[in-house]
Coordinates of C-alpha atoms in Angstrom, one line a residue:
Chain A
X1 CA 0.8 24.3 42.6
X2 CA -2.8 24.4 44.7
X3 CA -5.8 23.0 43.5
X4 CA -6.8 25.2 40.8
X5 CA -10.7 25.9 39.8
X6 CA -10.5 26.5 35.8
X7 CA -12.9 27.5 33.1
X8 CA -11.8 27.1 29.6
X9 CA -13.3 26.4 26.5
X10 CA -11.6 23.1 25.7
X11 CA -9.6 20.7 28.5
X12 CA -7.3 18.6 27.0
X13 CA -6.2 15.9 28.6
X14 CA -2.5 14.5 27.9
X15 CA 0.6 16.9 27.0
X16 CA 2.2 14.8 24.0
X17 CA 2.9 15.8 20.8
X18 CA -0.5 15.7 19.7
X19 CA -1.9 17.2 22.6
X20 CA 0.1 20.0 22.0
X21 CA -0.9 20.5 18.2
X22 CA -4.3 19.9 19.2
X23 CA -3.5 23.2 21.5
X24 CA -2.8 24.8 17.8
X25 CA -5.6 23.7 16.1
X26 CA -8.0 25.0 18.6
X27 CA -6.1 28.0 19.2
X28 CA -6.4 28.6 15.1
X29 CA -10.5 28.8 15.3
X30 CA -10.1 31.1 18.9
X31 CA -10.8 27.8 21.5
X32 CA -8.6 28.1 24.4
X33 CA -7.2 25.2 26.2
X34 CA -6.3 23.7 29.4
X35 CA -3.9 20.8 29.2
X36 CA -3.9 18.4 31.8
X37 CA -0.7 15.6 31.8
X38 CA 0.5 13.0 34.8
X39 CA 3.6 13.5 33.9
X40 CA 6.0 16.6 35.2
X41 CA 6.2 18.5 32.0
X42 CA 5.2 18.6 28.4
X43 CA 6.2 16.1 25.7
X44 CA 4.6 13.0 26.9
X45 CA 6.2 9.8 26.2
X46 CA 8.6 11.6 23.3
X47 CA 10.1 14.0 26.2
X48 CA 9.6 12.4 29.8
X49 CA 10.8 8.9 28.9
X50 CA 13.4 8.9 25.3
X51 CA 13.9 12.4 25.4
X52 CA 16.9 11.4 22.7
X53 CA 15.4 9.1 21.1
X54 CA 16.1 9.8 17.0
X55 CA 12.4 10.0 15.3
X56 CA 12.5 9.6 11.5
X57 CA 9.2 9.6 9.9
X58 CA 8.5 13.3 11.2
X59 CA 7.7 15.2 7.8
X60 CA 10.9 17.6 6.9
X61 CA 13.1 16.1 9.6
X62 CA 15.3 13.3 8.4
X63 CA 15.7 13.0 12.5
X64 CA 14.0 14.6 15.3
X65 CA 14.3 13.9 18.7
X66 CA 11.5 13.5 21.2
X67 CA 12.8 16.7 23.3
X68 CA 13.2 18.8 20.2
X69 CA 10.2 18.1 18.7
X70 CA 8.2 18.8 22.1
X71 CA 10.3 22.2 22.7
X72 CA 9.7 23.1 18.4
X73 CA 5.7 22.2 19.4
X74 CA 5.5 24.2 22.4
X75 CA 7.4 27.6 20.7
X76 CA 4.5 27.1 17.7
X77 CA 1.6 26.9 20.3
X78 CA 3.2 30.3 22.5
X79 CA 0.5 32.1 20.8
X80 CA -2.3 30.6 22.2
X81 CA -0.7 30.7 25.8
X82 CA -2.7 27.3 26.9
X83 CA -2.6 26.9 31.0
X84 CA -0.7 23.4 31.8
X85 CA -1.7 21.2 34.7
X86 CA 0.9 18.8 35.3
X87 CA 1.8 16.4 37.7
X88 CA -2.1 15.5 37.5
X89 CA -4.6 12.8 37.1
X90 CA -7.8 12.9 36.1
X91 CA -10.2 11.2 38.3
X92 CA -13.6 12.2 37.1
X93 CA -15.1 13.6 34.3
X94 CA -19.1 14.7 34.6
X95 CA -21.5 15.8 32.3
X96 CA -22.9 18.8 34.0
X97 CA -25.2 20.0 31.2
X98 CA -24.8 19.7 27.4
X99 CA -21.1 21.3 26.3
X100 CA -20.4 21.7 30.0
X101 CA -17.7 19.5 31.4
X102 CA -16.3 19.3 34.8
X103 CA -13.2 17.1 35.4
X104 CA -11.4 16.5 38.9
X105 CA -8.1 16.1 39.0
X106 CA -6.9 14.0 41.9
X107 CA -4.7 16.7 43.4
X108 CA -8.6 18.7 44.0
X109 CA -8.5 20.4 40.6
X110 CA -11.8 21.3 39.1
X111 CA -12.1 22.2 35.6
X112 CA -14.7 23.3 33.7
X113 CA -14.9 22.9 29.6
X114 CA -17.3 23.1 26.9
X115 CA -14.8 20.4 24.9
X116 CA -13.4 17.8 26.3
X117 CA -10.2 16.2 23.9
X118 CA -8.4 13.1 25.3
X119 CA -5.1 13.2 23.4
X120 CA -3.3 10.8 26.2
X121 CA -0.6 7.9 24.1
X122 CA -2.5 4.6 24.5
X123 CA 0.2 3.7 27.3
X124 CA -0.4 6.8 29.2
X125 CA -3.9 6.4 30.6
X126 CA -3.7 2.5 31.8
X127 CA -4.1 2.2 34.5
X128 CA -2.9 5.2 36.5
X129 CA -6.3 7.1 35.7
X130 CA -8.5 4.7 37.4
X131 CA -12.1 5.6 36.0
X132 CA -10.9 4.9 32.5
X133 CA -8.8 2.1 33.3
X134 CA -10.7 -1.3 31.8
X135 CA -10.2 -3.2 34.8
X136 CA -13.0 -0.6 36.5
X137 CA -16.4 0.5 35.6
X138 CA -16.1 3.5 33.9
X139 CA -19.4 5.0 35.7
X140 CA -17.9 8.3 35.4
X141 CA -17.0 8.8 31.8
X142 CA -19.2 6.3 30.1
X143 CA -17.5 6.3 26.9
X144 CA -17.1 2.0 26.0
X145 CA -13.5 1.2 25.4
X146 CA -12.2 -1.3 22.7
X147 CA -9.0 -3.0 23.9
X148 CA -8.1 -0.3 26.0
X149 CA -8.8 2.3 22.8
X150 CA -11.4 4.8 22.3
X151 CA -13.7 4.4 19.1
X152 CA -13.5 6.8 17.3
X153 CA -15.6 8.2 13.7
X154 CA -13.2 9.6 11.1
X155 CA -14.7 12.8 10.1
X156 CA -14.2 14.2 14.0
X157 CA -12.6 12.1 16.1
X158 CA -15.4 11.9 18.2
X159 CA -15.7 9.1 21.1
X160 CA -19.7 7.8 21.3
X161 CA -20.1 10.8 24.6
X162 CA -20.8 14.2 22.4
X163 CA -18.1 16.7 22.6
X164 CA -15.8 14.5 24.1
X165 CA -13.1 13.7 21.5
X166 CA -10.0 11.3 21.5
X167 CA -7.2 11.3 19.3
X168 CA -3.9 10.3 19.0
X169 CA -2.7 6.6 19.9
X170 CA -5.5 6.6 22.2
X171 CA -8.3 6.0 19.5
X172 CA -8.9 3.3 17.1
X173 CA -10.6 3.7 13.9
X174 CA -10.6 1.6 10.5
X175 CA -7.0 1.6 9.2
X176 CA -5.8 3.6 12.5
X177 CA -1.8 3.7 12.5
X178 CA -0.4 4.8 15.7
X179 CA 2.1 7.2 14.2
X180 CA 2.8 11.0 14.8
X181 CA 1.4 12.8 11.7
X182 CA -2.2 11.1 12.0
X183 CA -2.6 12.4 15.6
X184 CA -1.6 15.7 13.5
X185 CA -4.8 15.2 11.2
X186 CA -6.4 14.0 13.2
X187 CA -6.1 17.2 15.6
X188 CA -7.1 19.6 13.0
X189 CA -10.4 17.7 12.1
X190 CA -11.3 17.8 15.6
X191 CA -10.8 21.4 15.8
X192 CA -13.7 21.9 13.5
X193 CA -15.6 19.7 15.2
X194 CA -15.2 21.2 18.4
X195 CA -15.6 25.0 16.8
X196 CA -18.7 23.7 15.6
X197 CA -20.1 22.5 19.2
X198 CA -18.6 26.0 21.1
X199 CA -20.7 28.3 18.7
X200 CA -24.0 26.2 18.2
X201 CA -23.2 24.8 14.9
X202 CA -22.1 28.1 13.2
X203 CA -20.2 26.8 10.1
X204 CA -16.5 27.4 10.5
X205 CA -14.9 29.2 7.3
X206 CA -11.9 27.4 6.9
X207 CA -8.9 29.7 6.5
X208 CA -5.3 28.9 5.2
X209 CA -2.5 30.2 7.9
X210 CA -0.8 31.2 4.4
X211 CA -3.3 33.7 3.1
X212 CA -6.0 34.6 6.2
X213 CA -4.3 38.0 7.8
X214 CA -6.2 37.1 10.4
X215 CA -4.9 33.7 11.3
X216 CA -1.7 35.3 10.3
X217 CA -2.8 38.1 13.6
X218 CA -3.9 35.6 16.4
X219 CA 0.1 33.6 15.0
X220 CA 1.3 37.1 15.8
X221 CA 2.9 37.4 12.3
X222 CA 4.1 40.8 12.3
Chain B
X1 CA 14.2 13.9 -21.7
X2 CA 13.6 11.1 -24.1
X3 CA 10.2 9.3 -23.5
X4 CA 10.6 6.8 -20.9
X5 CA 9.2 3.2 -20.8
X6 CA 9.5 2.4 -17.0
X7 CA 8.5 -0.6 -14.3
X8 CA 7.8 0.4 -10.7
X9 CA 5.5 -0.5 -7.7
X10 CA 3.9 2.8 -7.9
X11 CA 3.1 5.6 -10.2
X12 CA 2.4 9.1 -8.3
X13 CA 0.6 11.8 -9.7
X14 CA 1.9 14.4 -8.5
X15 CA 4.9 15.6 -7.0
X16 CA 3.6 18.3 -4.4
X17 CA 5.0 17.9 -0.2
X18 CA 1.4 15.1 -0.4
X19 CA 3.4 13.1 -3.2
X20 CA 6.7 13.3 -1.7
X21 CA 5.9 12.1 1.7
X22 CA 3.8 9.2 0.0
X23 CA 7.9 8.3 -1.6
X24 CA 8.6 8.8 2.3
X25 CA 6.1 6.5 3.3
X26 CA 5.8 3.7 0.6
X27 CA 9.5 3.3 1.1
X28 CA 9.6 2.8 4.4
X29 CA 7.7 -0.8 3.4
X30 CA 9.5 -1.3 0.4
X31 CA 7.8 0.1 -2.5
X32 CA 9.6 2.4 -5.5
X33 CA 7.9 5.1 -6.8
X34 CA 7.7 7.2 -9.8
X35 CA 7.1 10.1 -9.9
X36 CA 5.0 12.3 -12.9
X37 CA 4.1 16.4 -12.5
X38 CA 3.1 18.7 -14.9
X39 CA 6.0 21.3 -13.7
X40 CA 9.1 21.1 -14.2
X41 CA 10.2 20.7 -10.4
X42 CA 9.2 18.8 -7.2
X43 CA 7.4 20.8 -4.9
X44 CA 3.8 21.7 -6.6
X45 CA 2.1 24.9 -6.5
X46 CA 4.3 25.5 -3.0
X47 CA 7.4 25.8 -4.9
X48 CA 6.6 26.3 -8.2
X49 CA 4.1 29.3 -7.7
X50 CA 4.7 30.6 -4.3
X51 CA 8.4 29.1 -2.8
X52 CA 8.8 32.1 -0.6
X53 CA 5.3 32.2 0.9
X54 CA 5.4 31.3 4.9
X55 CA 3.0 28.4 5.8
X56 CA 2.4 28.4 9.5
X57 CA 0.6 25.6 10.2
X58 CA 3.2 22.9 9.6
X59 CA 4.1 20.9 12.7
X60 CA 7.3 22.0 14.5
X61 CA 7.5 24.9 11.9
X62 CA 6.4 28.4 13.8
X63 CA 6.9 29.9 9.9
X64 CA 8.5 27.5 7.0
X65 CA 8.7 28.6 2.8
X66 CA 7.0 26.5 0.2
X67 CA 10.3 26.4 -0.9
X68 CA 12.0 25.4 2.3
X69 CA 9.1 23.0 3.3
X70 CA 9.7 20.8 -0.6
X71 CA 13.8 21.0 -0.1
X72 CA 13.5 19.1 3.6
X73 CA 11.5 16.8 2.1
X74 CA 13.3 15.9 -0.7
X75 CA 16.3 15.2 1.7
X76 CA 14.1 13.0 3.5
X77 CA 13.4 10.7 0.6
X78 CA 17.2 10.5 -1.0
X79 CA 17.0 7.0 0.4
X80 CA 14.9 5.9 -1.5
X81 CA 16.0 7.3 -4.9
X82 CA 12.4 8.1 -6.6
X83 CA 12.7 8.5 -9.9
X84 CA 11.0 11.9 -11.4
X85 CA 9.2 12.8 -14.7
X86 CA 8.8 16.5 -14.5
X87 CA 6.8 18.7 -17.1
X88 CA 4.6 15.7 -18.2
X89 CA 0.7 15.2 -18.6
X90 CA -1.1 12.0 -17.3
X91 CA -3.0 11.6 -20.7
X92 CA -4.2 7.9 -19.9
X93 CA -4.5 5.3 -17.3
X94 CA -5.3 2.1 -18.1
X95 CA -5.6 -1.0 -16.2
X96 CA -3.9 -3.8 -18.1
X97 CA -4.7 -6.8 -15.4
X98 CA -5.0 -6.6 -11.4
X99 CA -2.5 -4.8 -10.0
X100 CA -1.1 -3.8 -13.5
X101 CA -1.4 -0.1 -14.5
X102 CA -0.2 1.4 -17.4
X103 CA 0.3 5.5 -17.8
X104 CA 1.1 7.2 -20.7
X105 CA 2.5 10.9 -21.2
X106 CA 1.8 13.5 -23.3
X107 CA 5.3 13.3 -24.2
X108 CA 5.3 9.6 -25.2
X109 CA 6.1 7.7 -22.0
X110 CA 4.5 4.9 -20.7
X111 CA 4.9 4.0 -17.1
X112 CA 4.0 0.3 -15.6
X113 CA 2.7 0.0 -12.0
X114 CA 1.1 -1.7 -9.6
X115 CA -0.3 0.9 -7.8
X116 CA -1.5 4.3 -9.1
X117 CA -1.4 7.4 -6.5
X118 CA -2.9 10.5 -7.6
X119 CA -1.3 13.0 -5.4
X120 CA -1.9 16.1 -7.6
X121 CA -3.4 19.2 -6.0
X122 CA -6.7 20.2 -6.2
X123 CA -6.2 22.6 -9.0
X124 CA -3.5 20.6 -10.5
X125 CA -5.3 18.3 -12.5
X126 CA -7.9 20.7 -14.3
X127 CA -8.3 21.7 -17.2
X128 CA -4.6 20.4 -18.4
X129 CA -4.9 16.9 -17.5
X130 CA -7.6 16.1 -20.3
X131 CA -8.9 12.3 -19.4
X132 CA -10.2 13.4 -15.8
X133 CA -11.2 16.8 -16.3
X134 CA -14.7 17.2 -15.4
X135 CA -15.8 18.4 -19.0
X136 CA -14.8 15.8 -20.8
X137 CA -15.9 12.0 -20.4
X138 CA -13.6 9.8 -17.8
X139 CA -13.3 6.3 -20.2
X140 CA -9.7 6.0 -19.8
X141 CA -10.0 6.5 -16.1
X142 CA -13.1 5.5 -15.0
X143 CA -13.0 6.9 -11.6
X144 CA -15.8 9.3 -10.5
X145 CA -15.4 12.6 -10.1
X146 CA -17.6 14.8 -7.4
X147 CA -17.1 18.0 -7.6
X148 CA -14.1 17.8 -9.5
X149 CA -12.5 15.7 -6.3
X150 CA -12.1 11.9 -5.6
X151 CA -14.0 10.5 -3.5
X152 CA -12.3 8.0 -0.8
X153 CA -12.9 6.0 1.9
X154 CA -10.7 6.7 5.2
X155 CA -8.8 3.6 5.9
X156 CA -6.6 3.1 2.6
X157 CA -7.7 6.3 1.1
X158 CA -8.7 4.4 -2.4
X159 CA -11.1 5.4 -5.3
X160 CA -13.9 3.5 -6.5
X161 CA -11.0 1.7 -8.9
X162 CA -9.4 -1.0 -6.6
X163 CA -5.0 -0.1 -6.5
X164 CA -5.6 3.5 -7.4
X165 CA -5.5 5.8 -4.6
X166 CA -5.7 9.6 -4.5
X167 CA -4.2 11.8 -1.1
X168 CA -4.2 15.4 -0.7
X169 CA -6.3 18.0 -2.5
X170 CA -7.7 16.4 -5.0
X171 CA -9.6 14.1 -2.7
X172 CA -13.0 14.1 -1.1
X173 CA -14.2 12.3 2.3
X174 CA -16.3 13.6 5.3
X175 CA -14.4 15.9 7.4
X176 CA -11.8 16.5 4.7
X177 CA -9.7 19.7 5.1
X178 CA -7.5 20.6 2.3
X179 CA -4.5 20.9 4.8
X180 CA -0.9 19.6 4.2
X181 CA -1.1 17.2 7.3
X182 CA -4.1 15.5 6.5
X183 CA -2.7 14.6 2.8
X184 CA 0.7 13.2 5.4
X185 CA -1.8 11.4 7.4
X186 CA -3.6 9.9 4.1
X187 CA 0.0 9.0 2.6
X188 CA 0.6 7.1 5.5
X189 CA -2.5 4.9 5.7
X190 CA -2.3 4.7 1.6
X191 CA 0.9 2.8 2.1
X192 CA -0.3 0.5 3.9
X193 CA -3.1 -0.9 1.9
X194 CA -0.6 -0.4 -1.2
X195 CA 1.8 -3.1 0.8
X196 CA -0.9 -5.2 1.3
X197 CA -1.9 -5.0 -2.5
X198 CA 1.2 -5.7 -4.0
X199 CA 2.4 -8.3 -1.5
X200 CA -1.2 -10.3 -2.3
X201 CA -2.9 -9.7 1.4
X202 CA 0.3 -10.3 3.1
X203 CA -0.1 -8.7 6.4
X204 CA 2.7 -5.7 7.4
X205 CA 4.2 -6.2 10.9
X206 CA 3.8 -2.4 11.6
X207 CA 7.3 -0.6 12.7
X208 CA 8.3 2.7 14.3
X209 CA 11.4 4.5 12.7
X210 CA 12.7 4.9 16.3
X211 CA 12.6 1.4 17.5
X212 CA 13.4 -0.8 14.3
X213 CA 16.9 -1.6 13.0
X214 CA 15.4 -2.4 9.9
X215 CA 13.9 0.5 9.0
X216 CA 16.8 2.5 10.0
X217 CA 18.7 0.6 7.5
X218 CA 16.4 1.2 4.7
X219 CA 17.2 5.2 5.9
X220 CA 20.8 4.5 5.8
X221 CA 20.7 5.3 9.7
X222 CA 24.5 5.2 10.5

């Protein structure tokens, strides 16, 4: 694929599982994504690496694998049709002006977002992505790193840069485990969040998928 | 059924897809549960009131029932063999000693714990459940209401009364969403501090289902 020059409202960077529920989340208050991942396809760890691997403490599956959850993930997020850039690293990340974000990729990608949500697995970002790796500054992104984690607040997931959010086994918060369904949660209390930013701090009704006709629409429910 | 007189680690309140994954999740370090609702099947309002209704916004699920969504989960916590007291009112709570609750039922049982979860849905616990409704004063309980909801911190997910512990809808913290996920998320991080409770401080070696034998004993992994 050539260097690509994106806008989008959110950039997301890391394809795992909770980088692709983020992609729901977001999708479910109208924010569209671009997803950013080293690896050669979606799934992160789960798919690339132990794509068999049995996972037991996914809610309704007494076992899941890594590649069936991904593909299950990835069918629930075709409504939101997010644009993937794989095969990628992310080698800078600028703060152009406030909710706008340029990252560079280091195959010459330029993306710009309002939102930027950093959903890469705690093993996924050391140290191939040099400007976040702790054995460099990190000049670029600025955001302080605890033990290679990114502190977070638990209301919305929120590193100490505004509008840049990490979640996932990437963060660290009071009582963090670094298990599936809190990346989930964790997800859809960014999603807010991030709504909030994109439209100036208009408050977000919150809608259940099970009653709102008009989640129900953008799902494509017929 | 005759009125019960009962021993366990934990009482839940509460026997929506929030309580059931809490039996999912305390097992996994050891703990038996009871389980208490005021219907007369597992499930909550998704079953009991609505099983046919789709929810959309369950991970891996592009469209699941009520219904569907409370039968997967109770096959994921046969191993664990909860034991169930359906069409029962919580009409007291009271704290014997540390670490020793005592419940009674509006139908005469009385339920020793060491850990009290109140898993019940938001509108679940009012008006039937007399001690905590909102209109009447909280002496057995003692826990304070806002706005009808519990409020908890984010790491153990624990009310002002040290060992009891609410999850799901009837909870209150900053950023809370009354989503199914978060209340998984809160079971998780619940059972934790629960472990650490009953075992006196003792400090869990946190496992993954995928990589630990001994968990996937305690599943009856073949």
């Amino acid at each position: 694929m050539d260097a690509q020059i994106l806008e989008t409202d959110v950039a997301i960077i890391g394809a795992g599982p909770v980088g692709l529920f983020a992609i729901f989340q977001l999708g479910l208050v109208d924010l569209k994504c671009v997803v950013i991942d080293t690896l050669d396809r979606a799934g992160g760890q789960c798919a690339a690496l132990y794509p068999d691997k049995p996972i037991y403490d996914i809610p309704t599956w007494t076992v899941i694998s890594g590649q069936a959850l991904t593909d299950r993930l990835l069918e629930q997020i075709k409504p939101f049709s997010p644009q993937f850039l794989f095969s990628r690293m992310v080698t800078n990340l600028e703060e152009l002006a406030l909710h706008q974000w340029q990252i560079t990729t280091n195959m010459g990608d330029i993306i710009r977002a309002k939102i930027i949500v950093i959903a890469a697995g705690a093993g996924c970002l050391h140290p191939k992505t040099r400007s976040i790796s702790h054995n460099t500054p990190h000049a670029n992104w600025g955001i302080p790193l605890e033990n290679n984690l990114f502190a977070v607040d638990t209301e919305k997931f929120e590193t100490s840069r505004k509008g840049v959010f990490a979640i996932g086994d990437i963060n660290s918060y009071s009582g963090k485990l670094k298990v599936i369904i809190s990346g989930f949660h964790e997800a859809a209390l960014m999603a807010q969040a991030a709504f909030s930013y994109v439209h100036q701090q208009q408050k977000l009704r919150f809608q259940y998928t099970t009653s709102s006709s008009s989640l129900q629409k953008k799902l494509g429910v017929k």
